[in-house]
mmCIF file of N, CA and C in Angstrom:
data_model
loop_
_atom_site.group_PDB
_atom_site.id
_atom_site.type_symbol
_atom_site.label_atom_id
_atom_site.label_comp_id
_atom_site.label_asym_id
_atom_site.label_seq_id
_atom_site.Cartn_x
_atom_site.Cartn_y
_atom_site.Cartn_z
ATOM 1 N N MET A 72 9.806 10.426 -16.621
ATOM 2 C CA MET A 72 9.587 8.999 -16.579
ATOM 3 C C MET A 72 8.280 8.675 -17.282
ATOM 4 N N GLY A 73 8.272 7.649 -18.114
ATOM 5 C CA GLY A 73 7.069 7.238 -18.812
ATOM 6 C C GLY A 73 6.082 6.573 -17.875
ATOM 7 N N LEU A 74 4.819 6.822 -18.094
ATOM 8 C CA LEU A 74 3.786 6.200 -17.276
ATOM 9 C C LEU A 74 3.484 4.810 -17.798
ATOM 10 N N PHE A 75 3.142 3.924 -16.873
ATOM 11 C CA PHE A 75 2.726 2.584 -17.266
ATOM 12 C C PHE A 75 1.754 2.041 -16.222
ATOM 13 N N LYS A 76 1.023 1.020 -16.619
ATOM 14 C CA LYS A 76 0.030 0.416 -15.735
ATOM 15 C C LYS A 76 0.524 -0.934 -15.225
ATOM 16 N N VAL A 77 -0.024 -1.321 -14.089
ATOM 17 C CA VAL A 77 0.292 -2.612 -13.490
ATOM 18 C C VAL A 77 -0.982 -3.152 -12.830
ATOM 19 N N LYS A 78 -1.108 -4.472 -12.821
ATOM 20 C CA LYS A 78 -2.234 -5.100 -12.132
ATOM 21 C C LYS A 78 -1.836 -5.361 -10.686
ATOM 22 N N PHE A 79 -2.794 -5.119 -9.790
ATOM 23 C CA PHE A 79 -2.584 -5.430 -8.379
ATOM 24 C C PHE A 79 -3.928 -5.759 -7.745
ATOM 25 N N LYS A 80 -3.873 -6.412 -6.597
ATOM 26 C CA LYS A 80 -5.103 -6.770 -5.895
ATOM 27 C C LYS A 80 -5.278 -5.881 -4.679
ATOM 28 N N VAL A 81 -6.520 -5.515 -4.446
ATOM 29 C CA VAL A 81 -6.914 -4.778 -3.257
ATOM 30 C C VAL A 81 -7.748 -5.744 -2.431
ATOM 31 N N CYS A 82 -7.413 -5.868 -1.142
ATOM 32 C CA CYS A 82 -8.077 -6.870 -0.311
ATOM 33 C C CYS A 82 -8.564 -6.271 1.006
ATOM 34 N N SER A 83 -9.614 -6.857 1.522
ATOM 35 C CA SER A 83 -10.176 -6.461 2.803
ATOM 36 C C SER A 83 -9.192 -6.793 3.922
ATOM 37 N N THR A 84 -9.075 -5.904 4.895
ATOM 38 C CA THR A 84 -8.229 -6.204 6.056
ATOM 39 C C THR A 84 -8.934 -7.166 7.004
ATOM 40 N N ARG A 85 -10.248 -7.242 6.910
ATOM 41 C CA ARG A 85 -11.009 -8.188 7.737
ATOM 42 C C ARG A 85 -10.916 -9.611 7.195
ATOM 43 N N ASP A 86 -10.851 -9.733 5.876
ATOM 44 C CA ASP A 86 -10.743 -11.035 5.210
ATOM 45 C C ASP A 86 -9.781 -10.889 4.036
ATOM 46 N N PRO A 87 -8.470 -11.141 4.272
ATOM 47 C CA PRO A 87 -7.451 -10.942 3.236
ATOM 48 C C PRO A 87 -7.651 -11.778 1.967
ATOM 49 N N ASN A 88 -8.546 -12.773 2.009
ATOM 50 C CA ASN A 88 -8.834 -13.565 0.814
ATOM 51 C C ASN A 88 -9.930 -12.931 -0.039
ATOM 52 N N ARG A 89 -10.560 -11.911 0.486
ATOM 53 C CA ARG A 89 -11.609 -11.183 -0.246
ATOM 54 C C ARG A 89 -10.934 -10.034 -0.992
ATOM 55 N N CYS A 90 -10.659 -10.280 -2.273
ATOM 56 C CA CYS A 90 -9.850 -9.348 -3.071
ATOM 57 C C CYS A 90 -10.515 -9.019 -4.401
ATOM 58 N N LYS A 91 -10.045 -7.948 -4.981
ATOM 59 C CA LYS A 91 -10.465 -7.550 -6.323
ATOM 60 C C LYS A 91 -9.216 -7.080 -7.064
ATOM 61 N N GLU A 92 -9.007 -7.617 -8.273
ATOM 62 C CA GLU A 92 -7.865 -7.190 -9.071
ATOM 63 C C GLU A 92 -8.229 -5.940 -9.861
ATOM 64 N N VAL A 93 -7.311 -4.989 -9.865
ATOM 65 C CA VAL A 93 -7.486 -3.748 -10.622
ATOM 66 C C VAL A 93 -6.212 -3.502 -11.419
ATOM 67 N N GLU A 94 -6.303 -2.606 -12.373
ATOM 68 C CA GLU A 94 -5.128 -2.181 -13.127
ATOM 69 C C GLU A 94 -5.034 -0.673 -12.987
ATOM 70 N N GLY A 95 -3.864 -0.216 -12.547
ATOM 71 C CA GLY A 95 -3.709 1.209 -12.330
ATOM 72 C C GLY A 95 -2.349 1.726 -12.732
ATOM 73 N N LEU A 96 -2.251 3.040 -12.800
ATOM 74 C CA LEU A 96 -0.988 3.688 -13.119
ATOM 75 C C LEU A 96 -0.026 3.576 -11.940
ATOM 76 N N VAL A 97 1.226 3.317 -12.226
ATOM 77 C CA VAL A 97 2.266 3.370 -11.213
ATOM 78 C C VAL A 97 2.674 4.839 -11.125
ATOM 79 N N ASP A 98 2.511 5.420 -9.936
ATOM 80 C CA ASP A 98 2.777 6.844 -9.783
ATOM 81 C C ASP A 98 3.635 7.075 -8.546
ATOM 82 N N THR A 99 4.944 7.238 -8.752
ATOM 83 C CA THR A 99 5.858 7.450 -7.630
ATOM 84 C C THR A 99 5.685 8.839 -7.019
ATOM 85 N N GLY A 100 4.935 9.702 -7.677
ATOM 86 C CA GLY A 100 4.653 11.026 -7.137
ATOM 87 C C GLY A 100 3.403 11.049 -6.266
ATOM 88 N N ALA A 101 2.650 9.966 -6.288
ATOM 89 C CA ALA A 101 1.445 9.855 -5.462
ATOM 90 C C ALA A 101 1.776 8.993 -4.245
ATOM 91 N N ILE A 102 1.539 9.523 -3.082
ATOM 92 C CA ILE A 102 1.872 8.777 -1.869
ATOM 93 C C ILE A 102 0.874 7.648 -1.635
ATOM 94 N N ILE A 103 -0.409 7.953 -1.726
ATOM 95 C CA ILE A 103 -1.463 6.989 -1.407
ATOM 96 C C ILE A 103 -2.083 6.443 -2.692
ATOM 97 N N SER A 104 -2.367 5.144 -2.711
ATOM 98 C CA SER A 104 -3.012 4.513 -3.859
ATOM 99 C C SER A 104 -4.472 4.945 -3.954
ATOM 100 N N VAL A 105 -4.994 4.945 -5.178
ATOM 101 C CA VAL A 105 -6.389 5.322 -5.434
ATOM 102 C C VAL A 105 -7.105 4.136 -6.068
ATOM 103 N N VAL A 106 -8.242 3.768 -5.470
ATOM 104 C CA VAL A 106 -9.061 2.653 -5.962
ATOM 105 C C VAL A 106 -10.505 3.142 -5.996
ATOM 106 N N PRO A 107 -11.268 2.765 -7.029
ATOM 107 C CA PRO A 107 -12.655 3.216 -7.091
ATOM 108 C C PRO A 107 -13.443 2.878 -5.816
ATOM 109 N N LYS A 108 -14.218 3.849 -5.391
ATOM 110 C CA LYS A 108 -15.031 3.719 -4.172
ATOM 111 C C LYS A 108 -15.909 2.465 -4.211
ATOM 112 N N ARG A 109 -16.515 2.190 -5.363
ATOM 113 C CA ARG A 109 -17.436 1.042 -5.446
ATOM 114 C C ARG A 109 -16.711 -0.281 -5.172
ATOM 115 N N ILE A 110 -15.454 -0.399 -5.591
ATOM 116 C CA ILE A 110 -14.677 -1.622 -5.339
ATOM 117 C C ILE A 110 -14.359 -1.749 -3.852
ATOM 118 N N LEU A 111 -13.933 -0.642 -3.243
ATOM 119 C CA LEU A 111 -13.625 -0.677 -1.811
ATOM 120 C C LEU A 111 -14.870 -1.016 -1.000
ATOM 121 N N GLU A 112 -16.003 -0.452 -1.387
ATOM 122 C CA GLU A 112 -17.258 -0.752 -0.690
ATOM 123 C C GLU A 112 -17.659 -2.211 -0.869
ATOM 124 N N GLU A 113 -17.479 -2.769 -2.077
ATOM 125 C CA GLU A 113 -17.771 -4.192 -2.323
ATOM 126 C C GLU A 113 -16.947 -5.095 -1.407
ATOM 127 N N LEU A 114 -15.728 -4.678 -1.121
ATOM 128 C CA LEU A 114 -14.831 -5.465 -0.275
ATOM 129 C C LEU A 114 -15.076 -5.234 1.217
ATOM 130 N N GLY A 115 -15.988 -4.341 1.541
ATOM 131 C CA GLY A 115 -16.295 -4.055 2.939
ATOM 132 C C GLY A 115 -15.286 -3.121 3.596
ATOM 133 N N ILE A 116 -14.503 -2.428 2.793
ATOM 134 C CA ILE A 116 -13.516 -1.483 3.326
ATOM 135 C C ILE A 116 -14.242 -0.177 3.632
ATOM 136 N N GLU A 117 -14.053 0.308 4.847
ATOM 137 C CA GLU A 117 -14.751 1.509 5.289
ATOM 138 C C GLU A 117 -13.779 2.679 5.422
ATOM 139 N N PRO A 118 -14.275 3.885 5.166
ATOM 140 C CA PRO A 118 -13.421 5.061 5.349
ATOM 141 C C PRO A 118 -13.093 5.270 6.824
ATOM 142 N N ILE A 119 -11.870 5.731 7.082
ATOM 143 C CA ILE A 119 -11.476 6.027 8.461
ATOM 144 C C ILE A 119 -11.189 7.516 8.667
ATOM 145 N N ARG A 120 -11.004 8.230 7.543
ATOM 146 C CA ARG A 120 -10.783 9.675 7.625
ATOM 147 C C ARG A 120 -10.980 10.293 6.248
ATOM 148 N N GLU A 121 -10.930 11.620 6.188
ATOM 149 C CA GLU A 121 -11.000 12.358 4.925
ATOM 150 C C GLU A 121 -9.802 13.291 4.836
ATOM 151 N N GLN A 122 -9.423 13.615 3.603
ATOM 152 C CA GLN A 122 -8.283 14.501 3.392
ATOM 153 C C GLN A 122 -8.466 15.251 2.087
ATOM 154 N N ASP A 123 -7.899 16.443 2.024
ATOM 155 C CA ASP A 123 -7.902 17.226 0.783
ATOM 156 C C ASP A 123 -6.684 16.846 -0.048
ATOM 157 N N PHE A 124 -6.874 16.823 -1.377
ATOM 158 C CA PHE A 124 -5.802 16.509 -2.316
ATOM 159 C C PHE A 124 -5.850 17.498 -3.467
ATOM 160 N N GLY A 125 -4.691 17.779 -4.051
ATOM 161 C CA GLY A 125 -4.625 18.577 -5.273
ATOM 162 C C GLY A 125 -4.552 17.640 -6.460
ATOM 163 N N LEU A 126 -5.374 17.877 -7.470
ATOM 164 C CA LEU A 126 -5.346 17.039 -8.665
ATOM 165 C C LEU A 126 -4.145 17.427 -9.526
ATOM 166 N N ALA A 127 -3.345 16.444 -9.904
ATOM 167 C CA ALA A 127 -2.136 16.692 -10.684
ATOM 168 C C ALA A 127 -2.447 17.285 -12.051
ATOM 169 N N THR A 128 -3.589 16.931 -12.606
ATOM 170 C CA THR A 128 -3.921 17.374 -13.965
ATOM 171 C C THR A 128 -4.286 18.852 -14.056
ATOM 172 N N CYS A 129 -4.924 19.382 -12.986
ATOM 173 C CA CYS A 129 -5.396 20.768 -13.092
ATOM 174 C C CYS A 129 -5.168 21.602 -11.839
ATOM 175 N N GLY A 130 -4.641 20.983 -10.783
ATOM 176 C CA GLY A 130 -4.377 21.721 -9.556
ATOM 177 C C GLY A 130 -5.600 21.959 -8.684
ATOM 178 N N LEU A 131 -6.764 21.503 -9.123
ATOM 179 C CA LEU A 131 -7.995 21.644 -8.361
ATOM 180 C C LEU A 131 -7.879 20.875 -7.048
ATOM 181 N N ARG A 132 -8.483 21.399 -5.985
ATOM 182 C CA ARG A 132 -8.492 20.693 -4.699
ATOM 183 C C ARG A 132 -9.768 19.876 -4.582
ATOM 184 N N VAL A 133 -9.619 18.630 -4.124
ATOM 185 C CA VAL A 133 -10.770 17.757 -3.906
ATOM 186 C C VAL A 133 -10.626 17.099 -2.540
ATOM 187 N N ARG A 134 -11.732 16.684 -1.977
ATOM 188 C CA ARG A 134 -11.743 15.985 -0.687
ATOM 189 C C ARG A 134 -12.111 14.531 -0.954
ATOM 190 N N ARG A 135 -11.324 13.607 -0.419
ATOM 191 C CA ARG A 135 -11.571 12.183 -0.619
ATOM 192 C C ARG A 135 -11.498 11.440 0.716
ATOM 193 N N LYS A 136 -12.255 10.355 0.791
ATOM 194 C CA LYS A 136 -12.212 9.468 1.952
ATOM 195 C C LYS A 136 -11.025 8.527 1.808
ATOM 196 N N ILE A 137 -10.510 8.083 2.950
ATOM 197 C CA ILE A 137 -9.364 7.176 2.986
ATOM 198 C C ILE A 137 -9.688 6.017 3.915
ATOM 199 N N GLY A 138 -9.329 4.803 3.489
ATOM 200 C CA GLY A 138 -9.504 3.614 4.305
ATOM 201 C C GLY A 138 -8.226 2.792 4.306
ATOM 202 N N ALA A 139 -8.289 1.617 4.894
ATOM 203 C CA ALA A 139 -7.120 0.737 4.960
ATOM 204 C C ALA A 139 -7.417 -0.568 4.231
ATOM 205 N N ALA A 140 -6.427 -1.069 3.511
ATOM 206 C CA ALA A 140 -6.582 -2.309 2.739
ATOM 207 C C ALA A 140 -5.248 -3.036 2.675
ATOM 208 N N PHE A 141 -5.324 -4.305 2.304
ATOM 209 C CA PHE A 141 -4.121 -5.038 1.929
ATOM 210 C C PHE A 141 -3.945 -4.853 0.431
ATOM 211 N N ILE A 142 -2.714 -4.649 -0.002
ATOM 212 C CA ILE A 142 -2.388 -4.558 -1.425
ATOM 213 C C ILE A 142 -1.484 -5.737 -1.747
ATOM 214 N N LYS A 143 -1.868 -6.497 -2.773
ATOM 215 C CA LYS A 143 -1.075 -7.646 -3.219
ATOM 216 C C LYS A 143 -0.617 -7.390 -4.651
ATOM 217 N N ILE A 144 0.658 -7.663 -4.896
ATOM 218 C CA ILE A 144 1.188 -7.477 -6.241
ATOM 219 C C ILE A 144 2.125 -8.638 -6.561
ATOM 220 N N ASN A 145 2.056 -9.106 -7.785
ATOM 221 C CA ASN A 145 2.877 -10.240 -8.214
ATOM 222 C C ASN A 145 4.105 -9.716 -8.950
ATOM 223 N N ILE A 146 5.277 -10.038 -8.419
ATOM 224 C CA ILE A 146 6.545 -9.645 -9.029
ATOM 225 C C ILE A 146 7.389 -10.898 -9.216
ATOM 226 N N ASN A 147 7.730 -11.193 -10.454
ATOM 227 C CA ASN A 147 8.557 -12.360 -10.774
ATOM 228 C C ASN A 147 8.006 -13.659 -10.186
ATOM 229 N N GLY A 148 6.694 -13.812 -10.237
ATOM 230 C CA GLY A 148 6.062 -15.035 -9.762
ATOM 231 C C GLY A 148 5.855 -15.094 -8.256
ATOM 232 N N LYS A 149 6.231 -14.040 -7.534
ATOM 233 C CA LYS A 149 6.033 -13.988 -6.079
ATOM 234 C C LYS A 149 4.936 -12.980 -5.766
ATOM 235 N N GLU A 150 3.991 -13.393 -4.918
ATOM 236 C CA GLU A 150 2.951 -12.460 -4.494
ATOM 237 C C GLU A 150 3.428 -11.748 -3.237
ATOM 238 N N LEU A 151 3.571 -10.438 -3.336
ATOM 239 C CA LEU A 151 4.000 -9.614 -2.217
ATOM 240 C C LEU A 151 2.776 -8.906 -1.645
ATOM 241 N N VAL A 152 2.724 -8.771 -0.316
ATOM 242 C CA VAL A 152 1.548 -8.208 0.349
ATOM 243 C C VAL A 152 1.971 -7.173 1.386
ATOM 244 N N THR A 153 1.229 -6.085 1.436
ATOM 245 C CA THR A 153 1.408 -5.089 2.490
ATOM 246 C C THR A 153 0.061 -4.452 2.797
ATOM 247 N N ASN A 154 -0.027 -3.855 3.961
ATOM 248 C CA ASN A 154 -1.214 -3.064 4.278
ATOM 249 C C ASN A 154 -0.882 -1.602 4.011
ATOM 250 N N ASP A 155 -1.884 -0.840 3.599
ATOM 251 C CA ASP A 155 -1.651 0.576 3.320
ATOM 252 C C ASP A 155 -2.983 1.305 3.273
ATOM 253 N N GLU A 156 -2.896 2.617 3.297
ATOM 254 C CA GLU A 156 -4.088 3.430 3.111
ATOM 255 C C GLU A 156 -4.452 3.449 1.631
ATOM 256 N N VAL A 157 -5.745 3.580 1.355
ATOM 257 C CA VAL A 157 -6.236 3.716 -0.018
ATOM 258 C C VAL A 157 -7.260 4.842 -0.058
ATOM 259 N N ILE A 158 -7.208 5.598 -1.142
ATOM 260 C CA ILE A 158 -8.170 6.677 -1.356
ATOM 261 C C ILE A 158 -9.401 6.109 -2.055
ATOM 262 N N PHE A 159 -10.574 6.494 -1.593
ATOM 263 C CA PHE A 159 -11.836 6.111 -2.217
ATOM 264 C C PHE A 159 -12.018 6.982 -3.461
ATOM 265 N N GLY A 160 -11.631 6.445 -4.612
ATOM 266 C CA GLY A 160 -11.701 7.192 -5.861
ATOM 267 C C GLY A 160 -13.131 7.450 -6.294
ATOM 268 N N GLU A 161 -13.358 8.645 -6.764
ATOM 269 C CA GLU A 161 -14.666 9.039 -7.289
ATOM 270 C C GLU A 161 -14.677 8.849 -8.802
ATOM 271 N N GLU A 162 -15.838 8.995 -9.405
ATOM 272 C CA GLU A 162 -15.996 8.898 -10.858
ATOM 273 C C GLU A 162 -14.978 9.812 -11.545
ATOM 274 N N GLY A 163 -14.219 9.259 -12.478
ATOM 275 C CA GLY A 163 -13.230 10.033 -13.211
ATOM 276 C C GLY A 163 -11.831 10.007 -12.604
ATOM 277 N N ASP A 164 -11.702 9.557 -11.345
ATOM 278 C CA ASP A 164 -10.374 9.454 -10.735
ATOM 279 C C ASP A 164 -9.620 8.271 -11.339
ATOM 280 N N THR A 165 -8.347 8.448 -11.568
ATOM 281 C CA THR A 165 -7.493 7.393 -12.109
ATOM 282 C C THR A 165 -7.112 6.413 -11.010
ATOM 283 N N ILE A 166 -7.146 5.123 -11.318
ATOM 284 C CA ILE A 166 -6.646 4.121 -10.376
ATOM 285 C C ILE A 166 -5.133 4.263 -10.337
ATOM 286 N N ILE A 167 -4.585 4.341 -9.120
ATOM 287 C CA ILE A 167 -3.151 4.574 -8.949
ATOM 288 C C ILE A 167 -2.566 3.615 -7.924
ATOM 289 N N LEU A 168 -1.391 3.094 -8.225
ATOM 290 C CA LEU A 168 -0.586 2.372 -7.249
ATOM 291 C C LEU A 168 0.441 3.381 -6.751
ATOM 292 N N GLY A 169 0.326 3.765 -5.484
ATOM 293 C CA GLY A 169 1.144 4.835 -4.935
ATOM 294 C C GLY A 169 2.510 4.398 -4.422
ATOM 295 N N ALA A 170 3.320 5.391 -4.102
ATOM 296 C CA ALA A 170 4.712 5.186 -3.714
ATOM 297 C C ALA A 170 4.894 4.414 -2.414
ATOM 298 N N THR A 171 3.991 4.593 -1.439
ATOM 299 C CA THR A 171 4.212 3.906 -0.160
ATOM 300 C C THR A 171 4.114 2.392 -0.300
ATOM 301 N N VAL A 172 3.249 1.911 -1.176
ATOM 302 C CA VAL A 172 3.164 0.466 -1.415
ATOM 303 C C VAL A 172 4.495 -0.045 -1.967
ATOM 304 N N LEU A 173 5.032 0.673 -2.943
ATOM 305 C CA LEU A 173 6.311 0.268 -3.529
ATOM 306 C C LEU A 173 7.406 0.250 -2.464
ATOM 307 N N GLU A 174 7.466 1.289 -1.652
ATOM 308 C CA GLU A 174 8.493 1.373 -0.622
ATOM 309 C C GLU A 174 8.353 0.267 0.413
ATOM 310 N N LYS A 175 7.130 0.028 0.875
ATOM 311 C CA LYS A 175 6.904 -1.012 1.885
ATOM 312 C C LYS A 175 7.293 -2.395 1.389
ATOM 313 N N LEU A 176 7.117 -2.633 0.088
ATOM 314 C CA LEU A 176 7.404 -3.947 -0.481
ATOM 315 C C LEU A 176 8.832 -4.055 -1.022
ATOM 316 N N GLY A 177 9.615 -2.990 -0.882
ATOM 317 C CA GLY A 177 10.992 -3.023 -1.370
ATOM 318 C C GLY A 177 11.065 -3.085 -2.886
ATOM 319 N N LEU A 178 10.187 -2.337 -3.535
ATOM 320 C CA LEU A 178 10.134 -2.324 -4.991
ATOM 321 C C LEU A 178 10.553 -0.964 -5.521
ATOM 322 N N LYS A 179 10.976 -0.930 -6.761
ATOM 323 C CA LYS A 179 11.275 0.337 -7.415
ATOM 324 C C LYS A 179 10.825 0.249 -8.866
ATOM 325 N N VAL A 180 10.784 1.391 -9.507
ATOM 326 C CA VAL A 180 10.334 1.483 -10.894
ATOM 327 C C VAL A 180 11.536 1.454 -11.822
ATOM 328 N N ASP A 181 11.450 0.618 -12.846
ATOM 329 C CA ASP A 181 12.431 0.625 -13.933
ATOM 330 C C ASP A 181 11.791 1.411 -15.073
ATOM 331 N N PRO A 182 12.124 2.710 -15.193
ATOM 332 C CA PRO A 182 11.439 3.549 -16.185
ATOM 333 C C PRO A 182 11.751 3.165 -17.620
ATOM 334 N N LYS A 183 12.912 2.589 -17.837
ATOM 335 C CA LYS A 183 13.297 2.199 -19.194
ATOM 336 C C LYS A 183 12.447 1.022 -19.687
ATOM 337 N N GLU A 184 12.301 0.027 -18.819
ATOM 338 C CA GLU A 184 11.526 -1.173 -19.170
ATOM 339 C C GLU A 184 10.038 -1.018 -18.860
ATOM 340 N N LYS A 185 9.695 0.070 -18.169
ATOM 341 C CA LYS A 185 8.315 0.333 -17.752
ATOM 342 C C LYS A 185 7.740 -0.844 -16.972
ATOM 343 N N LYS A 186 8.430 -1.160 -15.869
ATOM 344 C CA LYS A 186 7.946 -2.213 -14.993
ATOM 345 C C LYS A 186 8.454 -1.988 -13.574
ATOM 346 N N ILE A 187 7.858 -2.709 -12.649
ATOM 347 C CA ILE A 187 8.263 -2.658 -11.250
ATOM 348 C C ILE A 187 9.244 -3.804 -11.015
ATOM 349 N N ILE A 188 10.321 -3.509 -10.298
ATOM 350 C CA ILE A 188 11.319 -4.532 -9.998
ATOM 351 C C ILE A 188 11.648 -4.520 -8.500
ATOM 352 N N GLU A 189 12.223 -5.624 -8.049
ATOM 353 C CA GLU A 189 12.641 -5.697 -6.646
ATOM 354 C C GLU A 189 13.870 -4.823 -6.447
ATOM 355 N N HIS A 190 13.929 -4.228 -5.272
ATOM 356 C CA HIS A 190 15.035 -3.338 -4.919
ATOM 357 C C HIS A 190 15.726 -3.924 -3.699
ATOM 358 N N ILE A 191 17.001 -4.134 -3.797
ATOM 359 C CA ILE A 191 17.741 -4.651 -2.658
ATOM 360 C C ILE A 191 18.127 -3.471 -1.780
ATOM 361 N N ALA A 192 17.554 -3.429 -0.588
ATOM 362 C CA ALA A 192 17.823 -2.335 0.338
ATOM 363 C C ALA A 192 19.151 -2.570 1.059
ATOM 364 N N HIS A 193 19.794 -1.496 1.408
ATOM 365 C CA HIS A 193 21.033 -1.553 2.173
ATOM 366 C C HIS A 193 20.760 -1.200 3.618
ATOM 367 N N LEU A 194 21.384 -1.908 4.521
ATOM 368 C CA LEU A 194 21.223 -1.620 5.949
ATOM 369 C C LEU A 194 22.229 -0.605 6.399
#
């Protein structure tokens, strides 16, 4: 699948109107979204735990802090919002929109058109 970027907003859970727009890679292989630490700190988002991760590019293990945020994304003129965990990205880390955000919002990737689309779930 070809990689592509999308704009989304990261917002404080304490004040959902306090947001910062970022552009990141859509990565269905990454469970948790990655946002630069400085942006999360500006929004007042605090780490709640730490976890080890393997870097996809080289297999190196790194330890990163994780916090909670609201993620807002505009699809077809509709702003969709969910809460999710976010990784405090360090210098050199790629901004990523992870798979759990897509799943929570009922979205899927159209690899041919390189865009995110709504997915009609079946009960």
